Tab-separated table of C-alpha atoms and ligand atoms in Angstrom:
chain	number	residue	atom	x	y	z
E	1	MET	CA	15.162	-2.674	15.278
E	2	HIS	CA	17.093	0.452	14.510
E	3	PHE	CA	18.210	1.597	11.082
E	4	GLN	CA	21.101	3.750	10.067
E	5	TRP	CA	21.097	6.030	7.073
E	6	TYR	CA	23.645	7.926	5.085
E	7	PRO	CA	22.940	11.638	5.039
E	8	GLY	CA	26.255	12.448	3.348
E	9	HIS	CA	25.274	10.613	0.196
E	10	MET	CA	21.889	12.219	0.293
E	11	THR	CA	23.192	15.745	-0.050
E	12	LYS	CA	25.191	14.856	-3.131
E	13	ALA	CA	22.369	12.833	-4.653
E	14	ARG	CA	19.945	15.684	-4.130
E	15	ARG	CA	22.233	18.175	-5.818
E	16	MET	CA	22.737	15.912	-8.818
E	17	MET	CA	19.039	15.302	-9.064
E	18	GLN	CA	18.313	19.023	-9.065
E	19	GLU	CA	20.729	19.500	-11.958
E	20	ASP	CA	19.283	16.624	-13.964
E	21	MET	CA	15.736	17.847	-13.416
E	22	LYS	CA	16.519	20.927	-15.487
E	23	LEU	CA	17.135	18.729	-18.515
E	24	ILE	CA	13.985	16.688	-18.595
E	25	ASP	CA	10.234	16.864	-19.187
E	26	VAL	CA	9.038	13.780	-17.365
E	27	VAL	CA	10.130	11.863	-14.294
E	28	ILE	CA	9.636	8.100	-14.439
E	29	GLU	CA	9.671	7.009	-10.828
E	30	LEU	CA	10.018	3.349	-9.956
E	31	VAL	CA	8.491	2.078	-6.746
E	32	ASP	CA	8.360	-1.482	-5.490
E	33	ALA	CA	4.833	-2.866	-5.918
E	34	ARG	CA	5.155	-4.704	-2.586
E	35	ILE	CA	5.682	-1.427	-0.702
E	36	PRO	CA	4.685	1.418	-3.045
E	37	TYR	CA	4.466	3.951	-0.234
E	38	SER	CA	7.623	3.037	1.679
E	39	SER	CA	9.753	2.719	-1.455
E	40	LYS	CA	8.708	6.159	-2.673
E	41	ASN	CA	11.141	8.962	-2.012
E	42	PRO	CA	9.683	11.651	0.242
E	43	ASP	CA	11.416	14.600	-1.414
E	44	ILE	CA	10.793	13.811	-5.039
E	45	ASP	CA	7.611	15.916	-5.137
E	46	GLU	CA	9.626	18.977	-4.255
E	47	LEU	CA	12.505	18.043	-6.579
E	48	ALA	CA	10.235	17.258	-9.505
E	49	LYS	CA	7.981	20.264	-9.067
E	50	ASN	CA	6.395	21.269	-12.400
E	51	LYS	CA	7.467	18.030	-14.090
E	52	THR	CA	5.120	15.464	-15.520
E	53	ARG	CA	5.115	12.402	-13.295
E	54	VAL	CA	4.884	8.734	-14.152
E	55	ILE	CA	4.969	6.005	-11.516
E	56	LEU	CA	5.928	2.450	-12.367
E	57	LEU	CA	4.803	-0.205	-9.923
E	58	ASN	CA	7.825	-2.386	-10.582
E	59	LYS	CA	8.260	-6.019	-9.468
E	60	TYR	CA	4.504	-6.454	-9.651
E	61	ASP	CA	5.225	-10.148	-10.316
E	62	LEU	CA	6.134	-10.438	-6.605
E	63	ALA	CA	3.230	-8.395	-5.229
E	64	ASP	CA	-0.364	-9.236	-4.422
E	65	LYS	CA	-2.489	-8.376	-7.481
E	66	ARG	CA	-5.468	-7.200	-5.436
E	67	TYR	CA	-3.456	-4.513	-3.716
E	68	THR	CA	-1.421	-3.556	-6.750
E	69	GLU	CA	-4.665	-2.444	-8.423
E	70	LEU	CA	-5.619	-0.443	-5.325
E	71	TRP	CA	-2.219	1.219	-5.290
E	72	LYS	CA	-2.566	2.086	-8.956
E	73	HIS	CA	-5.840	3.911	-8.207
E	74	TYR	CA	-4.309	5.517	-5.132
E	75	PHE	CA	-1.554	7.161	-7.163
E	76	GLU	CA	-3.816	7.986	-10.108
E	77	LYS	CA	-6.099	9.860	-7.741
E	78	LYS	CA	-3.082	11.910	-6.727
E	79	GLY	CA	-2.523	12.907	-10.342
E	80	TYR	CA	0.213	10.492	-11.410
E	81	PHE	CA	0.200	8.406	-14.551
E	82	VAL	CA	0.683	4.845	-13.361
E	83	THR	CA	1.442	1.475	-14.887
E	84	LEU	CA	2.569	-1.981	-13.754
E	85	VAL	CA	5.950	-3.326	-14.794
E	86	ASN	CA	7.989	-6.487	-14.449
E	87	SER	CA	11.366	-5.198	-15.598
E	88	LYS	CA	12.947	-8.591	-15.171
E	89	ASN	CA	10.909	-10.385	-17.830
E	90	GLY	CA	9.744	-7.291	-19.697
E	91	ASN	CA	6.028	-7.536	-18.934
E	92	GLY	CA	4.407	-4.130	-19.070
E	93	VAL	CA	7.561	-2.398	-20.285
E	94	LYS	CA	6.131	-1.653	-23.745
E	95	GLN	CA	3.147	0.127	-22.226
E	96	VAL	CA	5.455	2.617	-20.520
E	97	ASN	CA	5.991	4.338	-23.851
E	98	GLU	CA	2.244	4.897	-24.251
E	99	VAL	CA	1.861	6.103	-20.686
E	100	VAL	CA	4.705	8.601	-21.110
E	101	GLN	CA	3.154	9.903	-24.342
E	102	LYS	CA	-0.187	10.249	-22.631
E	103	ALA	CA	1.363	11.967	-19.637
E	104	CYS	CA	3.117	14.457	-21.914
E	105	GLN	CA	0.162	15.114	-24.196
E	106	GLU	CA	-0.345	18.660	-22.905
E	107	LYS	CA	3.303	19.501	-23.393
E	108	ILE	CA	3.297	18.102	-26.921
E	109	GLU	CA	0.250	20.274	-27.687
E	110	ARG	CA	1.915	23.341	-26.221
E	111	ASP	CA	5.031	22.704	-28.329
E	112	ARG	CA	2.900	22.265	-31.416
E	113	LYS	CA	1.193	25.610	-30.837
E	114	LYS	CA	4.612	27.249	-30.564
E	115	GLY	CA	5.604	25.630	-33.830
E	116	ILE	CA	7.962	23.118	-32.225
E	117	LEU	CA	7.358	19.826	-33.949
E	118	ASN	CA	8.812	16.406	-33.252
E	119	ARG	CA	10.935	17.367	-30.320
E	120	PRO	CA	11.429	14.145	-28.382
E	121	ILE	CA	10.221	13.972	-24.818
E	122	ARG	CA	13.150	13.822	-22.399
E	123	ALA	CA	12.751	11.455	-19.509
E	124	MET	CA	14.682	10.376	-16.460
E	125	VAL	CA	14.285	7.229	-14.395
E	126	VAL	CA	14.512	7.662	-10.639
E	127	GLY	CA	14.074	5.470	-7.592
E	128	ILE	CA	15.643	4.206	-4.399
E	129	PRO	CA	18.458	1.603	-4.593
E	130	ASN	CA	17.501	-1.890	-5.702
E	131	VAL	CA	14.040	-0.923	-6.930
E	132	GLY	CA	15.001	-2.072	-10.437
E	133	LYS	CA	16.126	1.094	-12.232
E	134	SER	CA	18.980	-0.470	-14.235
E	135	THR	CA	16.956	-3.537	-15.096
E	136	PHE	CA	14.119	-1.329	-16.279
E	137	ILE	CA	16.352	0.936	-18.380
E	138	ASN	CA	17.935	-2.089	-20.061
E	139	SER	CA	14.562	-3.558	-20.805
E	140	PHE	CA	12.956	-0.281	-21.903
E	141	ALA	CA	15.854	0.802	-24.063
E	142	GLY	CA	16.304	-2.642	-25.582
E	143	LYS	CA	18.695	-3.324	-28.386
E	144	ALA	CA	17.181	-1.012	-30.952
E	145	SER	CA	18.000	2.170	-29.076
E	146	THR	CA	21.073	4.230	-29.772
E	147	LYS	CA	23.090	6.366	-27.455
E	148	THR	CA	22.981	9.915	-28.686
E	149	GLY	CA	26.128	11.073	-26.957
E	150	ASN	CA	26.752	14.447	-25.451
E	151	LYS	CA	24.740	17.410	-26.528
E	152	PRO	CA	27.108	20.331	-26.428
E	153	GLY	CA	26.001	23.300	-24.424
E	154	VAL	CA	22.770	21.913	-23.139
E	155	THR	CA	23.538	18.542	-21.660
E	156	LYS	CA	27.253	18.565	-21.080
E	157	GLY	CA	28.523	15.212	-19.870
E	158	LYS	CA	25.136	13.554	-20.111
E	159	GLN	CA	24.389	10.495	-22.170
E	160	TRP	CA	20.965	10.087	-23.665
E	161	ILE	CA	19.405	6.966	-25.020
E	162	ARG	CA	17.187	7.536	-28.023
E	163	LEU	CA	14.329	5.083	-27.513
E	164	ASN	CA	12.380	6.029	-30.600
E	165	LYS	CA	11.566	9.228	-32.398
E	166	ASN	CA	9.412	10.338	-29.481
E	167	ILE	CA	11.463	9.672	-26.360
E	168	GLU	CA	14.975	10.200	-25.098
E	169	LEU	CA	16.053	8.784	-21.783
E	170	LEU	CA	18.878	9.965	-19.584
E	171	ASP	CA	21.024	6.857	-19.465
E	172	THR	CA	21.986	7.053	-15.795
E	173	PRO	CA	19.104	6.753	-13.384
E	174	GLY	CA	18.654	9.104	-10.469
E	175	ILE	CA	19.351	7.308	-7.222
E	176	LEU	CA	17.044	8.500	-4.496
E	177	TRP	CA	17.185	7.945	-0.772
E	178	PRO	CA	14.291	6.250	0.982
E	179	LYS	CA	12.131	7.682	3.718
E	180	PHE	CA	14.130	7.387	6.888
E	181	GLU	CA	12.245	8.650	9.874
E	182	ASP	CA	9.505	6.093	10.230
E	183	GLN	CA	10.662	2.752	11.667
E	184	ALA	CA	7.741	0.870	10.088
E	185	VAL	CA	8.896	2.113	6.698
E	186	GLY	CA	12.452	1.007	7.542
E	187	LEU	CA	11.196	-2.441	8.431
E	188	ARG	CA	9.367	-2.847	5.119
E	189	LEU	CA	12.398	-1.626	3.189
E	190	ALA	CA	14.512	-4.151	5.071
E	191	MET	CA	12.082	-6.932	4.228
E	192	ILE	CA	12.355	-6.368	0.493
E	193	GLY	CA	16.146	-6.068	0.737
E	194	SER	CA	16.613	-2.353	0.217
E	195	ILE	CA	18.702	-1.903	3.335
E	196	ARG	CA	22.205	-3.321	3.590
E	197	GLU	CA	22.309	-6.688	5.270
E	198	GLU	CA	25.099	-5.757	7.672
E	199	ILE	CA	22.955	-3.337	9.610
E	200	LEU	CA	20.018	-5.684	9.951
E	201	ASN	CA	19.020	-8.122	12.589
E	202	ILE	CA	17.897	-10.908	10.305
E	203	GLN	CA	16.198	-12.915	13.057
E	204	GLU	CA	14.071	-9.996	14.065
E	205	LEU	CA	13.211	-9.413	10.433
E	206	ALA	CA	12.122	-13.027	9.934
E	207	PHE	CA	10.176	-12.830	13.161
E	208	GLU	CA	8.213	-9.785	11.972
E	209	LEU	CA	7.700	-11.352	8.567
E	210	ILE	CA	6.246	-14.524	10.062
E	211	LYS	CA	3.898	-12.499	12.273
E	212	TYR	CA	2.734	-10.478	9.284
E	213	LEU	CA	2.226	-13.484	7.038
E	214	VAL	CA	0.286	-15.456	9.642
E	215	GLN	CA	-1.991	-12.474	10.067
E	216	ASN	CA	-2.430	-11.456	6.434
E	217	TYR	CA	-1.525	-14.451	4.283
E	218	LYS	CA	-2.829	-17.493	6.102
E	219	GLY	CA	-1.543	-20.731	4.672
E	220	ASN	CA	1.473	-19.376	2.769
E	221	LEU	CA	3.998	-20.359	5.449
E	222	SER	CA	2.432	-23.729	6.224
E	223	THR	CA	2.357	-24.601	2.524
E	224	ARG	CA	6.068	-23.961	2.173
E	225	TYR	CA	7.367	-25.196	5.527
E	226	GLN	CA	4.600	-27.491	6.813
E	227	ILE	CA	4.342	-25.631	10.099
E	228	ASP	CA	1.352	-24.951	12.307
E	229	GLU	CA	0.593	-21.257	11.925
E	230	THR	CA	-1.409	-21.143	15.153
E	231	MET	CA	1.754	-21.870	17.149
E	232	ASP	CA	4.034	-19.234	18.619
E	233	VAL	CA	6.405	-17.515	16.161
E	234	LEU	CA	9.508	-18.715	17.993
E	235	VAL	CA	8.260	-22.299	17.982
E	236	ASN	CA	7.799	-22.038	14.254
E	237	MET	CA	11.220	-20.489	13.721
E	238	ASN	CA	12.700	-23.493	15.509
E	239	LEU	CA	10.611	-25.870	13.451
E	240	ILE	CA	11.713	-24.258	10.194
E	241	ALA	CA	15.346	-24.435	11.339
E	242	GLU	CA	14.883	-28.112	12.046
E	243	LYS	CA	13.207	-28.892	8.737
E	244	ARG	CA	15.845	-26.975	6.813
E	245	ALA	CA	18.624	-28.695	8.763
E	246	CYS	CA	19.960	-25.366	10.029
E	247	ARG	CA	22.356	-26.437	12.756
E	248	MET	CA	25.490	-25.005	14.241
E	249	LYS	CA	28.710	-26.984	14.680
E	250	GLY	CA	27.705	-28.124	18.165
E	251	GLY	CA	24.403	-29.416	16.832
E	252	GLU	CA	22.041	-26.796	18.213
E	253	LEU	CA	19.553	-25.121	15.909
E	254	ASP	CA	20.850	-22.178	13.893
E	255	LEU	CA	18.009	-19.656	13.950
E	256	GLU	CA	20.082	-17.068	12.151
E	257	LYS	CA	20.420	-19.343	9.147
E	258	ALA	CA	16.739	-20.293	9.246
E	259	ALA	CA	15.824	-16.614	9.369
E	260	GLY	CA	17.958	-16.069	6.268
E	261	PHE	CA	16.033	-18.809	4.451
E	262	ILE	CA	12.683	-17.300	5.352
E	263	VAL	CA	13.636	-13.790	4.292
E	264	ASP	CA	15.194	-15.042	1.039
E	265	ASP	CA	12.120	-17.120	0.268
E	266	PHE	CA	9.947	-14.075	0.766
E	267	ARG	CA	12.153	-11.828	-1.402
E	268	SER	CA	12.255	-14.279	-4.269
E	269	GLY	CA	8.500	-14.852	-4.216
E	270	LYS	CA	8.658	-18.439	-2.947
E	271	LEU	CA	6.224	-17.579	-0.170
E	272	GLY	CA	3.714	-16.282	-2.698
E	273	ASN	CA	2.667	-12.910	-4.035
E	274	ILE	CA	2.779	-10.670	-1.018
E	275	THR	CA	2.198	-6.975	-0.474
E	276	LEU	CA	3.415	-5.447	2.764
E	277	GLU	CA	1.309	-2.291	2.890
E	278	PHE	CA	-2.117	-1.182	1.742
E	279	PRO	CA	-3.453	2.178	0.705
E	280	ASN	CA	-6.277	3.818	2.573
E	281	GLN	CA	-7.538	7.362	2.838
E	282	GLU	CA	-5.030	8.433	5.442
E	283	GLU	CA	-1.666	6.751	5.917
E	284	PRO	CA	-0.969	3.424	4.245
E	285	GLN	CA	-1.283	0.458	6.609
E	286	GLY	CA	0.844	-2.657	6.744
E	287	VAL	CA	3.534	-4.507	8.665
H	1	G4P	P1	18.639	-0.553	-9.157
H	1	G4P	O1	19.281	-0.212	-10.472
H	1	G4P	O2	17.405	0.262	-8.904
H	1	G4P	O3	19.559	-0.514	-7.979
H	1	G4P	O4	18.101	-2.054	-9.245
H	1	G4P	P2	18.521	-3.231	-10.261
H	1	G4P	O5	18.068	-2.931	-11.634
H	1	G4P	O6	19.946	-3.563	-10.039
H	1	G4P	O7	17.607	-4.422	-9.699
H	1	G4P	C1	17.728	-4.922	-8.394
H	1	G4P	C2	17.264	-6.353	-8.352
H	1	G4P	O8	15.855	-6.410	-8.635
H	1	G4P	C3	17.905	-7.276	-9.390
H	1	G4P	O9	17.994	-8.546	-8.794
H	1	G4P	C4	16.869	-7.335	-10.505
H	1	G4P	O10	16.970	-8.504	-11.288
H	1	G4P	C5	15.594	-7.345	-9.689
H	1	G4P	N1	14.435	-6.839	-10.443
H	1	G4P	C6	14.321	-5.680	-11.122
H	1	G4P	N2	13.082	-5.534	-11.630
H	1	G4P	C7	12.387	-6.650	-11.269
H	1	G4P	C8	11.034	-7.084	-11.480
H	1	G4P	O11	10.195	-6.399	-12.091
H	1	G4P	N3	10.699	-8.293	-10.926
H	1	G4P	C9	11.575	-9.043	-10.210
H	1	G4P	N4	11.158	-10.193	-9.725
H	1	G4P	N5	12.849	-8.652	-10.001
H	1	G4P	C10	13.241	-7.481	-10.512
H	1	G4P	P3	19.356	-9.159	-8.333
H	1	G4P	O12	19.015	-10.345	-7.510
H	1	G4P	O13	20.198	-8.093	-7.728
H	1	G4P	O14	20.019	-9.574	-9.671
H	1	G4P	P4	19.639	-10.797	-10.632
H	1	G4P	O15	20.081	-11.996	-9.853
H	1	G4P	O16	18.154	-10.784	-10.859
H	1	G4P	O17	20.428	-10.510	-11.845
């Protein structure tokens, strides 16, 4: 499978990000808990140099708990402040405030020594498309927050959301580009739906997904589709198409449609809590 990317957008996004970085103290980076490595932007370390870093393992409701904990340790060992979030239902969102305060403790101390008291921490949310940035901001900001409007001179044209007396959040998230050289990374991004459907081969995607699940999550597919996981992948694709009544006009099985079902079921969590890559000392392993 081959993936296409959009370098033109990247250049503009990078420039904007560099500008926004000047305005903030802490970067809140969302990654997808099912693929924390592949959904992490490769250039953010350079862009966010000298900034305090918080990582949110978002969509943890869809990921495998065992690995989410391992990923949390993995990033903590690298010096990030990390917490788990389900932006959709709000679980873990409250804790983000505490984590940001903790992450910025040194800065708050430094300010205090300089006589600067009660200056709110300025934060920006960043992440690749579809990782949940808008959902998170809505949930984090809630109803109580107020937009502070433009700050002449310093933050021209920027809107800030005052979360409480301690934190202000840039109201537009920074959209980052994903890693794009490694095909395995591309495949995982495609599986969670971060790559536009038009450029995907959905059958191939479902094929890879089935192979991965049979190997790493025995029983999940057979529970949902009553298939025999020891059989060949193609046999099972046909069986799923049959069971789901995926047929073309002429009556033959519609594997494309069946593949769509499988991928959708995975993305919405109907195939269980699944993580597609695992941390280890060297490179993360997975699909
Ligand atoms: P973005 O700004 O980073 O591009 O992402 P956005 O907030 O639009 O979220 C992308 C999709 O991910 C949305 O689903 C959103 O509901 C879902 N999402 C965000 N955070 C979580 C989470 O923690 N858990 C789960 N399960 N889903 C999450 P959608 O299908 O595009 O919209 P909707 O049908 O949910 O409204």
